[in-house]
Short mmCIF file of C-alpha atoms in Angstrom, two decimals:
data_model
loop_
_atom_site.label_atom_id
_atom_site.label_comp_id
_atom_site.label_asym_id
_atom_site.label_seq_id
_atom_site.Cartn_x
_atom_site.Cartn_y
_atom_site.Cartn_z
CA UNK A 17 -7.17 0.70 9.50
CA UNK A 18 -3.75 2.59 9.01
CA UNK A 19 -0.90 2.26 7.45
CA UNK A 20 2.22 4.35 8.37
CA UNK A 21 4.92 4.13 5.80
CA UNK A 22 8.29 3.23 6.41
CA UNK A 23 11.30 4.89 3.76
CA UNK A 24 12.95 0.94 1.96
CA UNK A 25 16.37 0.94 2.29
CA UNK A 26 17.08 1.24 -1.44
CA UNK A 27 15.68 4.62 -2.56
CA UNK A 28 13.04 5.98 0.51
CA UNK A 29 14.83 7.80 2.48
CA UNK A 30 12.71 10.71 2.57
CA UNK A 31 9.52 8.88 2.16
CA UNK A 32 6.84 9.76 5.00
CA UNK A 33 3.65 9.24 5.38
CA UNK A 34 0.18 7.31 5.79
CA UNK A 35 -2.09 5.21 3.98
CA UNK A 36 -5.96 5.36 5.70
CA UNK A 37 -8.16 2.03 4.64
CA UNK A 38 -11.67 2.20 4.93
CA UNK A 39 -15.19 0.22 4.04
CA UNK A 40 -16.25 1.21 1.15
CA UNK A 41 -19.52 0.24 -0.66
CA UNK A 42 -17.54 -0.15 -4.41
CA UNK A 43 -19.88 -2.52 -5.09
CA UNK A 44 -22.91 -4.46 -3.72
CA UNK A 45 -20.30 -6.83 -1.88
CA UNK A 46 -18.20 -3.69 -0.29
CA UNK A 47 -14.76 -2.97 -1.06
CA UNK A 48 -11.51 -0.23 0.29
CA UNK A 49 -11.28 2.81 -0.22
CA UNK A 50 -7.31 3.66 0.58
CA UNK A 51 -6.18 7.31 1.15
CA UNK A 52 -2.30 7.97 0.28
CA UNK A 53 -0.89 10.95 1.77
CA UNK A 54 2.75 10.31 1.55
CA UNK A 55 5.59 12.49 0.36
CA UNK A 56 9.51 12.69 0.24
CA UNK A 57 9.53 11.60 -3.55
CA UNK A 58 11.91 12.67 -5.56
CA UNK A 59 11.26 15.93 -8.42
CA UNK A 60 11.89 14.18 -11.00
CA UNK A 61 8.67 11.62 -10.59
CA UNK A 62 7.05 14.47 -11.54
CA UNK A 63 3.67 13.43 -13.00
CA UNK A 64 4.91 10.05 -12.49
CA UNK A 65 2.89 6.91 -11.46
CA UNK A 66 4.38 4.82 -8.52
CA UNK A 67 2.67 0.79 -8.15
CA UNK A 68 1.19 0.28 -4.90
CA UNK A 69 0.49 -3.61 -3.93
CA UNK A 70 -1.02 -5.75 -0.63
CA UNK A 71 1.71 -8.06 0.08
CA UNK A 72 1.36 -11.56 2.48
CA UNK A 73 3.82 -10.73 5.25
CA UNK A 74 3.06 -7.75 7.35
CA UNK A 75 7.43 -7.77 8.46
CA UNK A 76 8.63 -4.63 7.44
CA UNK A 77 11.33 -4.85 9.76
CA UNK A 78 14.35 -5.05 7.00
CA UNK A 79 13.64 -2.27 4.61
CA UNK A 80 10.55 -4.24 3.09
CA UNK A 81 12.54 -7.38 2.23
CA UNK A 82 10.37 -9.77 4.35
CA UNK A 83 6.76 -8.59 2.68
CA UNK A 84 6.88 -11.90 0.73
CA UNK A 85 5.30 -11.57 -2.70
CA UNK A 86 1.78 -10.05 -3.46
CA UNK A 87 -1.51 -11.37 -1.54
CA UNK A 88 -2.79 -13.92 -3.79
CA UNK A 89 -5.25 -16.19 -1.81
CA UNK A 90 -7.19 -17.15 -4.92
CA UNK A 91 -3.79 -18.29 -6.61
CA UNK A 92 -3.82 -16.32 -9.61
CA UNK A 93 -1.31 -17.31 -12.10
CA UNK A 94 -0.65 -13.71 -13.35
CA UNK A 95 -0.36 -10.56 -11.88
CA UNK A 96 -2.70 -7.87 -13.27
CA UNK A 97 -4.52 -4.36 -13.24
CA UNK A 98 -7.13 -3.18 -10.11
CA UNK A 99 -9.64 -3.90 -12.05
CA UNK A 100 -9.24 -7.59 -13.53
CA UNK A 101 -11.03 -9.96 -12.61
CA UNK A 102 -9.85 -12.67 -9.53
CA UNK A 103 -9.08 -15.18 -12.15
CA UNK A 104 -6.74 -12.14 -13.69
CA UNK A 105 -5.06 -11.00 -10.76
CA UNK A 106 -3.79 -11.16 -7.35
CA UNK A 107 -6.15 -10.06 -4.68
CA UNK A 108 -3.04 -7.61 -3.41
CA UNK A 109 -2.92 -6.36 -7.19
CA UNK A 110 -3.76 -2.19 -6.81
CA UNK A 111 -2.90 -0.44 -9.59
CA UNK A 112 -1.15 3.11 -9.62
CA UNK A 113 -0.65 5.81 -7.25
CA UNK A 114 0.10 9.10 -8.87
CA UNK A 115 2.84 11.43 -7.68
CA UNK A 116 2.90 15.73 -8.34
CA UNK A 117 5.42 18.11 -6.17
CA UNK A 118 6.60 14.79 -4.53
CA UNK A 119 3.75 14.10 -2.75
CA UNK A 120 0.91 11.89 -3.47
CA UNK A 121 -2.50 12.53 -2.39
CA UNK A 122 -4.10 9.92 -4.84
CA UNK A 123 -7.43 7.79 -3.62
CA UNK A 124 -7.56 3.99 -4.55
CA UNK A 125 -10.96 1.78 -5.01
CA UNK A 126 -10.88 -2.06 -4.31
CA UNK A 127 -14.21 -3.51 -5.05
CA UNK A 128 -12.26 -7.20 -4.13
CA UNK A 129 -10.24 -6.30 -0.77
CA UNK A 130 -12.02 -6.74 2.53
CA UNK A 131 -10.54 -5.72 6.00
CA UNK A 132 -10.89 -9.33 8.35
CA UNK A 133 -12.37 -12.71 7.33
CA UNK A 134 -10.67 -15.32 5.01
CA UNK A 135 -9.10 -13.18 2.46
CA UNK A 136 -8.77 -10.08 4.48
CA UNK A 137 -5.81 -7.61 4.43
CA UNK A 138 -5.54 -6.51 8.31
CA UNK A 139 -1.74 -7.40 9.12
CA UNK A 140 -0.59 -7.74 5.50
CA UNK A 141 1.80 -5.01 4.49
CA UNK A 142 1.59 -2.60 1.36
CA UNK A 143 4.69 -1.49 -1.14
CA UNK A 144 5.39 1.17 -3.36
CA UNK A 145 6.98 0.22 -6.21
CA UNK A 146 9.77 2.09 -7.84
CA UNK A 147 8.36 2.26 -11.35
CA UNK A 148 4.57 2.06 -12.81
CA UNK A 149 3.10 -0.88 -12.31
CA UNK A 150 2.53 -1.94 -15.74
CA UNK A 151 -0.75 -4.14 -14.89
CA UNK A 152 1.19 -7.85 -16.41
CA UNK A 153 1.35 -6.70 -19.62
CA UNK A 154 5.11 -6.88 -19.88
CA UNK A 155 7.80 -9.36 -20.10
CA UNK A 156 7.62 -12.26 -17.56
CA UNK A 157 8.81 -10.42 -15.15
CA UNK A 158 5.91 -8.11 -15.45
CA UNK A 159 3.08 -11.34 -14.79
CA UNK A 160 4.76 -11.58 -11.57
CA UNK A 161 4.51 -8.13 -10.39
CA UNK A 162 4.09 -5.69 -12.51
CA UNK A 163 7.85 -5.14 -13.12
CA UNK A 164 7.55 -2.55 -9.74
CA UNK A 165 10.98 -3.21 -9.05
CA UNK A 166 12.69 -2.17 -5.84
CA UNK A 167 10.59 -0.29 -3.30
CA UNK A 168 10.25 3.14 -2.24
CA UNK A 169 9.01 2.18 0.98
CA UNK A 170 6.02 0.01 2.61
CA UNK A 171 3.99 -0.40 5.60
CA UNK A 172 2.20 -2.44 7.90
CA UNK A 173 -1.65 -2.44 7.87
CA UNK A 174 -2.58 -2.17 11.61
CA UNK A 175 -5.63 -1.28 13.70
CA UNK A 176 -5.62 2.05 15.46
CA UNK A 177 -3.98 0.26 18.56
CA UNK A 178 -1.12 -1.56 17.16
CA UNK A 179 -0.18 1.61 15.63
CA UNK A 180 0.09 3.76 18.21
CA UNK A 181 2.75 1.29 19.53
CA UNK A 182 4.69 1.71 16.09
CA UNK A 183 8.49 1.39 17.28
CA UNK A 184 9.30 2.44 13.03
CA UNK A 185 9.00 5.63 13.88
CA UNK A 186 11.31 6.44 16.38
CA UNK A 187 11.91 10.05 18.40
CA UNK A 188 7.83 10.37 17.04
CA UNK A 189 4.99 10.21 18.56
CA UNK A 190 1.35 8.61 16.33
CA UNK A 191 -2.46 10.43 17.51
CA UNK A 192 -5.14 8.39 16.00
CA UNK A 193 -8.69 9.87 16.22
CA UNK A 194 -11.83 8.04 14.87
CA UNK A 195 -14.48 10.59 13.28
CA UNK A 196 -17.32 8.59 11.97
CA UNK A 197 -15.82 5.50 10.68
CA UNK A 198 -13.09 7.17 9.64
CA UNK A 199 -9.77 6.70 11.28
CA UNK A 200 -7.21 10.43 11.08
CA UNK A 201 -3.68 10.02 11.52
CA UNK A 202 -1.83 12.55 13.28
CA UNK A 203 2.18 12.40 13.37
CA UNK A 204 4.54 14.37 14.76
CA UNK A 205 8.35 14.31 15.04
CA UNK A 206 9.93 15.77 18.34
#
């Protein structure tokens, strides 16, 4: 699966890049493994950590307004860390991406996200947040996401094929290879 970010209208507009989803065995039930390699951020997030979240609507069609809140199947009351526990956090909950030189290259484990079936994230979309995600351990805003704020961009989660028909990227063109389970995301802008 692939995810080819699109800048938010509020701070993005530089933001570029692709998020790669793949099994992963992060525990004796499976899990993702989700490879950021997006850039366009800002110098001063130097160091900084961005949130990253599965929302319920994959419409990214206004700027990420219409990404609805964050996946939460199991109705979780509070938002919290990557690693809580269901009962602790929404299924979409993913912790912190990590940004140097305005890129981020940062790897993400999900021992709780699958691909397809009844809880599965293929056709969801996925946010950056603006700020750290601060895992619910805020205000009240925080048990509802994390305080993340405005976003710097987001993406729909799409199969090889329904990417290569991405019209967000226009005067582009997407090559998607798969090398052993593994699906490589090529983009180019003419």
């Amino acid at each position: 699966m692939v995810c080819i970010l699109k800048p938010s209208e509020y701070y993005g507009l530089y933001l570029n890049g692709t998020i790669r989803i793949t099994d992963e065995l992060v525990n004796k039930d499976g899990g993702l493994k989700f490879t950021l390699d997006v850039d366009g951020f800002p110098n001063y997030l130097q160091g900084n950590k961005i949130g990253i979240a599965v929302h319920e609507n994959g419409d990214i069609s206004k700027g990420c307004q219409n990404i609805g809140g964050h996946y939460n199947p199991h109705k979780a009351k509070f938002h919290g860390s990557n690693m809580s526990s269901l009962k602790e956090k929404h299924l979409g909950d993913m912790g912190n991406m990590f940004v140097k030189d305005g890129k981020s290259t940062s790897v993400i484990y999900n021992r709780d996200m699958r691909l397809f079936g009844s809880f599965g994230i293929s056709g969801r979309s996925i946010r950056l947040g603006s700020y750290e995600d601060d895992e619910g351990k805020g205000d009240q805003n925080s048990k509802i996401d994390g305080n993340l704020y405005e976003p710097w961009g987001c993406c729909q989660i799409t199969t090889k094929d329904s990417a290569s028909k991405c019209s967000s990227l226009p005067a582009s063109f997407v090559v998607m290879l798969l090398f052993g389970g593994i699906l490589v995301v090529i983009v180019s802008v003419l």
